[in-house]
Short mmCIF file of C-alpha atoms and ligand atoms in Angstrom, two decimals:
data_model
loop_
_atom_site.label_atom_id
_atom_site.label_comp_id
_atom_site.label_asym_id
_atom_site.label_seq_id
_atom_site.Cartn_x
_atom_site.Cartn_y
_atom_site.Cartn_z
CA MET A 1 -8.42 43.37 15.17
CA LEU A 2 -11.29 42.58 12.78
CA LYS A 3 -12.07 38.95 12.46
CA LYS A 4 -11.81 37.24 9.04
CA ILE A 5 -15.22 36.15 7.58
CA ALA A 6 -15.30 32.84 5.73
CA LEU A 7 -18.15 31.37 3.83
CA ILE A 8 -18.52 27.62 3.42
CA THR A 9 -20.81 26.07 0.85
CA GLY A 10 -21.45 22.30 1.61
CA VAL A 11 -20.81 22.98 5.32
CA THR A 12 -22.85 19.88 6.38
CA GLY A 13 -20.46 17.48 4.37
CA GLN A 14 -17.33 15.72 5.58
CA ASP A 15 -14.97 18.55 4.49
CA GLY A 16 -17.42 21.34 5.68
CA ALA A 17 -17.27 20.00 9.24
CA TYR A 18 -13.51 19.75 9.48
CA LEU A 19 -12.99 23.17 7.70
CA THR A 20 -15.52 24.65 10.14
CA GLU A 21 -13.55 23.30 13.11
CA LEU A 22 -10.18 24.76 11.60
CA LEU A 23 -11.52 28.12 10.90
CA LEU A 24 -13.20 28.47 14.22
CA LYS A 25 -10.08 27.60 15.92
CA LYS A 26 -8.26 30.30 13.83
CA LYS A 27 -10.78 32.87 15.18
CA TYR A 28 -12.73 33.30 11.98
CA VAL A 29 -16.36 34.07 11.70
CA VAL A 30 -17.71 31.07 9.85
CA HIS A 31 -20.94 31.26 7.82
CA GLY A 32 -22.08 28.00 6.30
CA VAL A 33 -24.59 27.39 3.59
CA LYS A 34 -26.92 24.32 4.16
CA ARG A 35 -29.85 23.19 2.18
CA ARG A 36 -33.32 22.78 3.38
CA SER A 37 -34.01 19.19 4.09
CA SER A 38 -36.99 17.27 5.31
CA SER A 39 -34.82 15.36 7.78
CA ILE A 40 -32.05 16.92 9.81
CA ASN A 41 -28.77 17.17 7.75
CA THR A 42 -26.54 18.87 10.29
CA HIS A 43 -25.24 15.96 12.42
CA ARG A 44 -21.60 16.40 11.42
CA ILE A 45 -21.69 20.13 12.54
CA ASP A 46 -23.98 19.66 15.69
CA LYS A 47 -20.90 19.90 17.83
CA PHE A 48 -20.78 23.60 16.94
CA TYR A 49 -24.39 23.95 17.76
CA LYS A 50 -23.78 25.62 21.17
CA GLU A 51 -21.90 28.20 19.18
CA ILE A 52 -25.05 28.78 16.90
CA GLN A 53 -27.27 29.35 19.97
CA ASN A 54 -24.85 31.93 21.34
CA LYS A 55 -25.93 35.40 20.45
CA ASN A 56 -22.43 36.51 19.77
CA SER A 57 -21.65 33.22 17.78
CA ASN A 58 -18.91 32.92 15.37
CA PHE A 59 -20.77 30.21 13.53
CA ILE A 60 -23.83 31.10 11.47
CA LEU A 61 -25.93 29.05 9.02
CA HIS A 62 -27.98 30.11 6.17
CA HIS A 63 -30.35 28.32 3.96
CA GLY A 64 -29.16 28.19 0.29
CA ASP A 65 -28.62 25.93 -2.62
CA MET A 66 -25.99 25.74 -5.35
CA MET A 67 -28.92 25.65 -8.03
CA ASP A 68 -30.55 28.76 -6.54
CA THR A 69 -28.97 31.91 -7.83
CA PRO A 70 -30.83 34.34 -5.44
CA SER A 71 -29.84 32.62 -2.28
CA ILE A 72 -26.22 32.78 -3.35
CA TYR A 73 -26.48 36.54 -4.15
CA ASN A 74 -28.22 37.30 -0.90
CA ILE A 75 -25.84 35.49 1.31
CA LEU A 76 -22.70 37.03 -0.45
CA SER A 77 -24.18 40.50 -0.46
CA LYS A 78 -25.11 40.26 3.24
CA ILE A 79 -21.88 38.89 4.61
CA LYS A 80 -19.16 40.05 2.13
CA PRO A 81 -16.81 37.29 3.08
CA ASN A 82 -12.94 37.47 2.89
CA GLU A 83 -12.83 33.83 1.80
CA ILE A 84 -15.33 31.54 0.16
CA TYR A 85 -14.69 27.73 0.22
CA ASN A 86 -16.90 26.16 -2.35
CA LEU A 87 -17.32 22.60 -1.03
CA ALA A 88 -20.96 22.02 -2.17
CA ALA A 89 -21.42 19.33 -4.70
CA GLN A 90 -23.24 16.04 -5.63
CA SER A 91 -20.01 14.38 -4.74
CA HIS A 92 -20.91 10.62 -5.44
CA VAL A 93 -19.40 9.36 -8.70
CA ALA A 94 -21.75 6.60 -9.12
CA VAL A 95 -24.86 8.74 -8.41
CA SER A 96 -23.61 11.19 -11.11
CA PHE A 97 -24.37 8.44 -13.68
CA GLU A 98 -27.93 8.36 -12.47
CA GLN A 99 -28.31 12.10 -12.04
CA PRO A 100 -26.01 13.65 -14.63
CA GLU A 101 -28.09 16.87 -15.19
CA TYR A 102 -28.46 17.59 -11.49
CA THR A 103 -24.68 16.93 -10.98
CA ALA A 104 -23.78 19.33 -13.81
CA ASN A 105 -26.07 21.97 -12.50
CA ALA A 106 -24.89 21.88 -8.87
CA ASP A 107 -21.23 21.06 -9.47
CA ALA A 108 -20.44 23.03 -12.60
CA LEU A 109 -23.01 25.90 -12.94
CA GLY A 110 -23.10 26.17 -9.12
CA THR A 111 -19.40 27.30 -9.28
CA LEU A 112 -20.03 29.70 -12.09
CA ARG A 113 -22.99 31.29 -9.89
CA ILE A 114 -20.62 32.01 -6.99
CA LEU A 115 -17.99 33.44 -9.27
CA GLU A 116 -20.60 35.65 -11.06
CA ALA A 117 -21.88 36.81 -7.73
CA ILE A 118 -18.33 37.92 -6.57
CA ARG A 119 -17.94 39.80 -9.70
CA HIS A 120 -21.32 41.56 -9.78
CA LEU A 121 -21.12 42.45 -6.19
CA LYS A 122 -17.66 43.95 -6.75
CA LEU A 123 -16.07 41.67 -4.26
CA GLU A 124 -13.16 40.91 -6.60
CA LYS A 125 -10.55 42.73 -4.45
CA LYS A 126 -11.95 41.52 -1.16
CA THR A 127 -12.95 37.96 -1.59
CA LYS A 128 -10.71 34.89 -2.09
CA PHE A 129 -12.18 31.82 -3.74
CA TYR A 130 -11.35 28.13 -3.21
CA GLN A 131 -12.91 25.52 -5.60
CA ALA A 132 -13.08 22.02 -4.47
CA GLY A 133 -11.57 20.15 -7.28
CA THR A 134 -10.84 16.41 -7.55
CA SER A 135 -8.62 13.68 -8.80
CA GLU A 136 -11.42 12.42 -10.65
CA LEU A 137 -10.36 15.05 -13.32
CA PHE A 138 -7.49 12.84 -14.16
CA GLY A 139 -9.46 9.75 -14.69
CA GLY A 140 -6.46 7.59 -13.80
CA ILE A 141 -5.73 6.46 -17.22
CA SER A 142 -2.07 6.74 -16.63
CA LYS A 143 -0.44 4.71 -13.82
CA LYS A 144 2.12 7.41 -13.30
CA PRO A 145 1.39 9.96 -10.31
CA SER A 146 -0.65 12.96 -11.39
CA ASN A 147 0.46 16.49 -10.90
CA GLU A 148 -0.86 19.89 -11.82
CA LYS A 149 0.48 19.47 -15.48
CA THR A 150 -1.19 16.02 -16.05
CA PRO A 151 -3.84 16.41 -18.79
CA PHE A 152 -7.46 15.69 -17.73
CA TYR A 153 -9.49 12.80 -18.80
CA PRO A 154 -12.65 12.63 -16.60
CA ARG A 155 -14.57 9.32 -16.72
CA SER A 156 -18.01 10.31 -15.14
CA PRO A 157 -20.65 13.02 -15.35
CA TYR A 158 -19.19 14.04 -11.92
CA GLY A 159 -15.56 14.40 -13.27
CA VAL A 160 -16.91 16.26 -16.30
CA ALA A 161 -18.92 18.76 -14.22
CA LYS A 162 -15.78 19.30 -11.91
CA MET A 163 -13.81 20.04 -15.12
CA TYR A 164 -16.07 22.83 -16.06
CA ALA A 165 -15.77 24.10 -12.44
CA HIS A 166 -11.94 23.88 -12.64
CA TRP A 167 -11.60 25.79 -15.90
CA ILE A 168 -14.21 28.55 -15.02
CA THR A 169 -12.37 29.07 -11.84
CA VAL A 170 -8.93 29.52 -13.87
CA ASN A 171 -10.84 31.61 -16.35
CA TYR A 172 -12.19 34.14 -13.84
CA ARG A 173 -8.66 34.42 -12.14
CA GLU A 174 -7.12 35.30 -15.64
CA ALA A 175 -10.09 37.32 -16.90
CA TYR A 176 -11.12 39.36 -13.94
CA GLY A 177 -8.14 39.20 -11.47
CA LEU A 178 -10.02 37.10 -8.87
CA TYR A 179 -7.95 35.38 -6.19
CA ALA A 180 -9.20 31.94 -7.04
CA CYS A 181 -7.64 28.65 -6.49
CA ASN A 182 -8.33 25.08 -7.39
CA GLY A 183 -7.43 22.35 -4.95
CA ILE A 184 -7.22 19.27 -6.91
CA LEU A 185 -7.68 16.74 -4.00
CA PHE A 186 -7.18 13.06 -4.14
CA ASN A 187 -9.71 10.85 -2.07
CA HIS A 188 -9.86 11.82 1.66
CA GLU A 189 -11.66 9.99 4.32
CA SER A 190 -12.56 10.14 8.08
CA PRO A 191 -14.89 8.93 10.56
CA LEU A 192 -17.31 11.63 9.10
CA ARG A 193 -17.20 10.31 5.52
CA GLY A 194 -20.46 9.55 3.99
CA GLU A 195 -21.78 5.99 4.36
CA THR A 196 -21.90 5.11 0.81
CA PHE A 197 -18.27 5.88 -0.08
CA VAL A 198 -16.31 2.78 -0.23
CA THR A 199 -14.02 3.25 2.77
CA GLN A 200 -16.87 4.14 5.23
CA LYS A 201 -19.00 1.32 3.67
CA ILE A 202 -16.31 -1.20 4.45
CA VAL A 203 -15.60 0.12 7.84
CA LYS A 204 -19.36 -0.10 8.90
CA GLY A 205 -20.03 -3.38 7.17
CA LEU A 206 -17.04 -5.17 8.67
CA THR A 207 -17.66 -3.71 12.16
CA LYS A 208 -21.24 -4.92 12.22
CA ILE A 209 -20.08 -8.36 10.83
CA LYS A 210 -17.41 -8.53 13.58
CA LEU A 211 -20.22 -7.64 16.08
CA LYS A 212 -22.55 -10.27 14.58
CA LYS A 213 -25.11 -7.47 13.64
CA GLN A 214 -24.72 -8.17 9.91
CA LYS A 215 -24.09 -11.37 7.84
CA LYS A 216 -22.58 -9.98 4.59
CA LEU A 217 -20.90 -7.02 2.84
CA TYR A 218 -21.61 -6.57 -0.81
CA ILE A 219 -19.00 -4.61 -2.65
CA GLY A 220 -18.10 -3.64 -6.19
CA ASN A 221 -14.60 -3.44 -7.98
CA LEU A 222 -12.09 -4.83 -5.66
CA TYR A 223 -9.11 -3.83 -7.71
CA ALA A 224 -9.69 -0.08 -8.38
CA ARG A 225 -6.74 1.64 -6.59
CA ARG A 226 -6.95 4.99 -4.62
CA ASP A 227 -4.59 7.40 -2.99
CA TRP A 228 -6.45 7.88 0.38
CA GLY A 229 -5.56 10.67 2.88
CA HIS A 230 -7.33 12.18 5.93
CA ALA A 231 -9.83 14.90 5.48
CA ARG A 232 -8.30 16.81 8.47
CA ASP A 233 -5.02 17.20 6.69
CA TYR A 234 -6.74 18.13 3.35
CA VAL A 235 -8.88 21.02 4.65
CA TYR A 236 -5.52 22.50 6.12
CA ALA A 237 -4.29 22.49 2.62
CA MET A 238 -7.46 24.37 1.37
CA TRP A 239 -6.95 27.17 3.97
CA LEU A 240 -3.24 27.30 3.17
CA MET A 241 -4.04 27.91 -0.72
CA LEU A 242 -6.00 31.18 0.28
CA GLN A 243 -3.05 32.46 2.39
CA GLN A 244 -0.60 32.80 -0.31
CA LYS A 245 0.60 35.98 -2.13
CA LYS A 246 -0.87 34.67 -5.52
CA PRO A 247 -3.51 32.34 -6.29
CA ASP A 248 -2.64 28.97 -7.89
CA ASP A 249 -3.88 25.37 -8.37
CA TYR A 250 -2.52 22.56 -6.28
CA VAL A 251 -2.64 18.74 -6.21
CA ILE A 252 -3.08 17.40 -2.65
CA ALA A 253 -2.49 13.69 -2.14
CA THR A 254 -0.46 11.21 -0.14
CA GLY A 255 1.49 9.68 -2.96
CA LYS A 256 0.66 6.19 -1.74
CA GLN A 257 -1.83 3.85 -3.47
CA TYR A 258 -3.99 0.92 -2.23
CA SER A 259 -6.67 -1.27 -3.66
CA ILE A 260 -10.25 -1.69 -2.32
CA LYS A 261 -9.11 -5.18 -1.34
CA ASP A 262 -6.13 -3.89 0.44
CA PHE A 263 -8.45 -1.43 2.40
CA ILE A 264 -10.61 -4.39 3.25
CA ASN A 265 -7.58 -6.38 4.72
CA LEU A 266 -6.51 -3.34 6.72
CA VAL A 267 -9.94 -2.81 8.18
CA ALA A 268 -10.25 -6.69 8.99
CA LYS A 269 -6.69 -6.70 10.49
CA GLU A 270 -7.79 -3.63 12.64
CA LEU A 271 -11.05 -5.42 13.94
CA ARG A 272 -9.11 -8.83 14.34
CA LEU A 273 -11.70 -10.30 12.00
CA LYS A 274 -10.32 -13.26 10.08
CA ILE A 275 -11.03 -13.33 6.42
CA PHE A 276 -9.99 -15.71 3.64
CA TRP A 277 -10.21 -14.78 0.03
CA LYS A 278 -11.35 -17.31 -2.48
CA LYS A 279 -12.60 -17.71 -5.94
CA ASN A 280 -15.59 -19.66 -7.39
CA LYS A 281 -15.80 -21.60 -10.70
CA ASN A 282 -16.41 -18.24 -12.58
CA LYS A 283 -13.39 -16.72 -10.97
CA LYS A 284 -15.72 -14.42 -8.87
CA GLU A 285 -13.91 -13.44 -5.67
CA PHE A 286 -15.49 -13.53 -2.35
CA ALA A 287 -14.19 -13.88 1.38
CA VAL A 288 -15.19 -16.32 4.06
CA ASN A 289 -14.66 -16.22 7.98
CA GLU A 290 -13.18 -19.00 9.92
CA ASN A 291 -16.30 -20.94 9.86
CA ASN A 292 -16.21 -20.92 6.06
CA GLN A 293 -19.30 -18.60 5.85
CA ILE A 294 -19.19 -16.09 3.11
CA ILE A 295 -19.05 -12.56 4.56
CA ILE A 296 -17.86 -10.45 1.61
CA GLU A 297 -19.32 -10.95 -1.93
CA THR A 298 -19.10 -8.79 -5.10
CA ASP A 299 -22.19 -7.37 -6.69
CA LYS A 300 -22.68 -5.83 -10.15
CA ARG A 301 -24.79 -3.01 -8.80
CA TYR A 302 -21.66 -1.54 -7.41
CA PHE A 303 -19.66 -1.42 -10.53
CA ARG A 304 -19.63 1.79 -12.66
CA PRO A 305 -20.36 2.19 -16.28
CA SER A 306 -16.84 3.60 -16.65
CA GLU A 307 -14.44 2.99 -13.86
CA VAL A 308 -11.42 5.01 -12.78
CA ASN A 309 -8.97 2.05 -12.06
CA HIS A 310 -5.91 3.96 -10.75
CA LEU A 311 -5.59 7.25 -8.88
CA LEU A 312 -2.18 8.34 -7.44
CA GLY A 313 -1.07 11.89 -6.76
CA ASP A 314 2.14 13.72 -6.85
CA ALA A 315 1.71 16.68 -4.22
CA SER A 316 5.35 17.97 -4.52
CA LYS A 317 4.23 21.38 -5.62
CA ALA A 318 1.98 21.79 -2.45
CA LYS A 319 5.11 20.56 -0.44
CA ARG A 320 7.32 23.07 -2.02
CA LYS A 321 5.00 26.16 -2.14
CA LEU A 322 2.61 25.61 0.78
CA ASN A 323 4.79 23.54 2.98
CA TRP A 324 2.07 21.09 3.09
CA SER A 325 2.31 17.40 3.64
CA THR A 326 0.12 14.63 4.83
CA LYS A 327 0.36 13.84 8.61
CA ILE A 328 -1.99 10.89 9.00
CA ASN A 329 -1.31 7.79 7.27
CA ILE A 330 -3.65 5.12 6.03
CA GLN A 331 -3.05 2.82 9.12
CA LYS A 332 -3.96 5.80 11.45
CA LEU A 333 -6.94 6.66 9.22
CA VAL A 334 -8.34 2.95 9.42
CA GLN A 335 -7.70 2.92 13.29
CA GLU A 336 -9.67 6.09 13.80
CA MET A 337 -12.58 5.11 11.53
CA VAL A 338 -12.75 1.65 13.08
CA SER A 339 -12.57 2.91 16.71
CA GLU A 340 -15.15 5.55 15.97
CA GLU A 341 -17.62 3.02 14.42
CA ILE A 342 -17.09 0.52 17.26
CA SER A 343 -18.15 3.21 19.74
CA LYS A 344 -21.23 3.79 17.89
CA ASN A 345 -22.33 0.08 18.05
P1 LIG B 1 -19.86 15.47 0.96
O1 LIG B 1 -19.69 14.90 2.32
O2 LIG B 1 -20.76 14.66 -0.12
O3 LIG B 1 -20.65 16.99 1.15
C1 LIG B 1 -21.15 17.66 0.08
C2 LIG B 1 -21.85 18.89 0.60
O4 LIG B 1 -22.39 19.47 -0.42
C3 LIG B 1 -22.93 18.55 1.67
O5 LIG B 1 -22.92 19.61 2.58
C4 LIG B 1 -24.08 18.72 0.85
O6 LIG B 1 -25.43 18.89 1.60
C5 LIG B 1 -23.83 19.78 -0.03
N1 LIG B 1 -24.72 19.87 -1.31
C6 LIG B 1 -25.01 18.96 -2.25
N2 LIG B 1 -25.75 19.42 -3.14
C7 LIG B 1 -25.83 20.77 -2.88
C8 LIG B 1 -26.69 21.75 -3.57
N3 LIG B 1 -27.21 21.52 -4.67
N4 LIG B 1 -26.59 22.97 -2.94
C9 LIG B 1 -26.12 23.20 -1.69
N5 LIG B 1 -25.32 22.18 -1.09
C10 LIG B 1 -25.37 21.06 -1.69
O7 LIG B 1 -18.53 15.86 0.23
P2 LIG B 1 -17.13 16.08 0.74
O8 LIG B 1 -16.41 14.69 0.83
O9 LIG B 1 -17.12 16.76 2.01
O10 LIG B 1 -16.40 16.73 -0.40
C11 LIG B 1 -16.37 18.25 -0.27
C12 LIG B 1 -16.08 18.80 -1.67
O11 LIG B 1 -14.81 18.28 -2.16
C13 LIG B 1 -17.07 18.37 -2.76
O12 LIG B 1 -17.24 19.36 -3.76
C14 LIG B 1 -16.48 17.07 -3.41
O13 LIG B 1 -16.93 16.87 -4.79
C15 LIG B 1 -14.94 17.55 -3.35
N6 LIG B 1 -14.04 16.42 -3.37
C16 LIG B 1 -14.17 15.39 -2.25
C17 LIG B 1 -13.19 14.57 -2.21
C18 LIG B 1 -13.20 13.46 -1.09
O14 LIG B 1 -12.37 12.44 -1.27
N7 LIG B 1 -13.89 13.72 -0.17
C19 LIG B 1 -12.02 14.56 -3.12
C20 LIG B 1 -12.00 15.64 -4.11
C21 LIG B 1 -12.90 16.57 -4.11
P3 LIG B 1 -26.27 17.85 2.28
O15 LIG B 1 -25.45 17.54 3.63
O16 LIG B 1 -27.55 18.32 2.47
O17 LIG B 1 -26.16 16.50 1.35
O1 LIG B 2 -15.21 4.83 -4.75
C1 LIG B 2 -14.81 1.24 -5.81
C2 LIG B 2 -15.37 2.34 -6.67
O2 LIG B 2 -17.23 6.03 -4.10
C3 LIG B 2 -13.82 4.52 -4.70
C4 LIG B 2 -15.59 11.19 -4.01
O3 LIG B 2 -15.33 11.76 -2.71
O4 LIG B 2 -13.37 10.72 -4.31
C5 LIG B 2 -14.58 10.03 -4.17
O5 LIG B 2 -14.86 9.49 -5.41
C6 LIG B 2 -13.60 3.16 -5.58
C7 LIG B 2 -14.29 3.17 -6.95
O6 LIG B 2 -15.01 7.21 -4.24
C8 LIG B 2 -17.80 -0.11 -4.04
O7 LIG B 2 -15.80 1.63 -8.08
C9 LIG B 2 -16.00 -0.81 -5.11
O8 LIG B 2 -13.32 2.77 -7.90
O9 LIG B 2 -15.50 5.76 -2.39
P1 LIG B 2 -15.74 5.97 -3.77
P2 LIG B 2 -14.67 7.82 -5.64
O10 LIG B 2 -15.52 7.38 -6.62
O11 LIG B 2 -13.07 7.54 -5.78
C10 LIG B 2 -13.23 11.49 -5.39
C11 LIG B 2 -11.74 12.08 -5.36
C12 LIG B 2 -14.14 12.58 -5.32
O12 LIG B 2 -13.86 13.80 -5.89
C13 LIG B 2 -15.63 12.07 -5.12
O13 LIG B 2 -16.33 13.35 -4.74
O14 LIG B 2 -14.12 2.05 -4.93
N1 LIG B 2 -15.80 0.56 -5.17
N2 LIG B 2 -16.99 -1.19 -4.40
C14 LIG B 2 -17.01 1.05 -4.57
N3 LIG B 2 -17.29 2.31 -4.32
C15 LIG B 2 -18.55 2.52 -3.72
N4 LIG B 2 -18.96 3.83 -3.36
N5 LIG B 2 -19.21 1.44 -3.02
C16 LIG B 2 -18.84 0.11 -3.30
O15 LIG B 2 -19.61 -0.74 -2.93
#
């Protein structure tokens, strides 16, 4: 039987690595798009490197960029994939305020470039398309759980760019009959999470403090609340979306919500690091250790021009139609992230 061919943009990122692992296990031939970088950016997929060196490898990397139309056309026309997972993006919300145009180009127009390439190369009947959508579309104005019918209200250039990507995916599905799906994924983390996202920053910072390699952790808004799952569960949902009879859009979430402060407390507990929360005269919060030394402080640099305070998802459609549910809870997620970090120190 012929093997299915998948193309993953953003293969060097957190989700790219977990999805590569899943698809190789499912015997796909996996092609990944990586961008040229002056320093090596493949650490998350190095474990598949043996595969790359093998002549009959099922894992093949191509240089490309979401801003570079020819590279997208060349890769698609060469490999004619059965499935495309568009995971590439400038994915950092805070950075999107500093680089709004870049974010729009890569995240919004990058999606359009792939959809147009599918159409022009006449791959509409062959190629299924997954778009990496986000809970940032909701903006978290309402405290109620968001589902596929909740109106969007993005609160960052990243969220706005992803909103374009969402609707252009819906539009190409309706206008040209493409099998195209939006996964509206709530935050998902893992030991492979980028170091500047809050969960990984907390795990790394507190582990180093526990091991006396760092004195303090500086953090932003302690009271933002997120619905955090594990990336391994979430890439499985991406795959499921492309295995259905009809394309559709799905919210993927755990349905449980924690604050940044809760996450800090969970990590400290896992590390057996005693922390005591206090407030100064100006009501600014900080945390001390058992020797009354300040180990966590808030810093304005990490607050955003417009914050998303609450995110909570309702994934009942995914449960009903995809038979998907989250397997790894936040306690297990924290355990895995902490134990991986300890092993590196
Ligand atoms: P990530 O770790 O930041 O990975 C992003 C990937 O995109 C990296 O491989 C990055 O390459 C690549 N990339 C960035 N700009 C590019 C460009 N111009 N051309 C080609 N590649 C580019 O993100 P992630 O957490 O795996 O998330 C995967 C996708 O899901 C993203 O689209 C993100 O916006 C979306 N999403 C994530 C979450 C979450 O909680 N993780 C939730 C909802 C949606 P380098 O390695 O070279 O930087
Ligand atoms: O922030 C607060 C911050 O950067 C979470 C991306 O994968 O998920 C991610 O976006 C919260 C925010 O993730 C710090 O203000 C406090 O309220 O980990 P984050 P995010 O912005 O939710 C969505 C679903 C995506 O689609 C994105 O691609 O934590 N926070 N202190 C901090 N955040 C950071 N980064 N650093 C801090 O020091």
